[in-house]
């Protein structure tokens, strides 16, 4: 019983250590106090800023952009990925393109997207969508291609034709891998939205807030915004893990 | 000299079966199959009797499973004909039980829906599906909860679900690819009993690939002993010990003799 309780506390050791090192470094003057406020001040600022309207608007607009970009990416990426995965020759013929753009940092394409969309919200959403789309497509395609051969044979020997095998087996088989893609996709979308908010003109958003705070050396607000951005990314990831556990109940079994 | 002796033994052993007016169910003629230019089967002929259990046994790599999978249509043949009572595979309902039950069942469907899958697939109306599944549950005397997902069941229970799924559409032939090799001994005995019960009730033609000689002989009316590749029939041994066979049958002199004879043939073939 005692060991059980102790084990449950293990995950909070890391954060406590992190804040302890931060606190001690500030307290003993190992870092510049102007650049590093103490963790207590930062967290206190985080909560007061959250009480004010500005932070809520920034969190909401970043979340909304990320969500929109992700939904568009998933709505296009999953069907195309599954279709490409079902025909290995089709996938092979576009594999290089996918791998090339997957390896290209999407932030490198921001100027290109600026030319097309201008300094708009659509621009930020489009580029985040594009980045998430590739990773979602790639994972869905591989989910289908790596379907268990035995299961496909089992369906075929029971008289299923290609279309039935596709909808009764391949789609289901691909779901675990598709969820990996969705989870990675939403993280990438958030990264790109934050970058876009920093460097493409923006009135709202956490990226905008972080760079604004940095420009006026409002370091407390900068750290608070960074922590909130991290929490947003973490919660999005966690939400997808829980969704996966709930709906892809057979995953890993 | 070997050949003559083998023919004589085979002819003598075949006698009681011949008296039972054995009908051929599956006819394999002129079967050819090569892998990467290496012939595995060359002009291979085989008759599988109707309403009997045939075990396929042979040295590693001789293509036991390949032979069965070609008959079941899972692997294409290079040339040759395979007919079921004169019909093609497409016109025949078959059931197939895989060695890897975990990878053969659909984990996103409940066990009961796995069993119903081939029936729904064939467009059977839902009340009829329900009735057929109930019938299977009764005949298998299922004690565990089929509303669970396959991964929640034990290995033996999962393999039982696989067998029920294969039998659901009332197949003419049931193919079993090493159905016991992923099971522990206790479950092997259990599934073997179930298969024998099903066989005695339904008289379905069964083809079993086995790498375990005891399993191969225990259920079989005939044991197809294969040579090393290029694969030929070493001996098509008849084993007509009466049913139901029980675990005690394994110490019966007839069982022991049949197993010893099959082992002799096997050893001779492995030595080449």
PDB file of C-alpha atoms in Angstrom, chain B residues 101 156 180-190:
ATOM      1  CA  UNK B 101      -5.993 -16.380 -33.721  1.00  0.00           C
ATOM      2  CA  UNK B 156      -8.144 -21.087 -26.121  1.00  0.00           C
ATOM      3  CA  UNK B 180      -3.022 -25.811 -31.816  1.00  0.00           C
ATOM      4  CA  UNK B 181       0.506 -24.500 -32.088  1.00  0.00           C
ATOM      5  CA  UNK B 182      -0.204 -21.188 -30.356  1.00  0.00           C
ATOM      6  CA  UNK B 183      -2.076 -22.940 -27.520  1.00  0.00           C
ATOM      7  CA  UNK B 184      -0.890 -24.599 -24.321  1.00  0.00           C
ATOM      8  CA  UNK B 185      -1.421 -28.335 -23.921  1.00  0.00           C
ATOM      9  CA  UNK B 186      -4.581 -28.045 -21.853  1.00  0.00           C
ATOM     10  CA  UNK B 187      -6.231 -25.852 -24.482  1.00  0.00           C
ATOM     11  CA  UNK B 188      -4.958 -28.121 -27.247  1.00  0.00           C
ATOM     12  CA  UNK B 189      -6.791 -31.058 -25.674  1.00  0.00           C
ATOM     13  CA  UNK B 190      -9.917 -28.946 -25.260  1.00  0.00           C
TER      14      UNK B 190
END
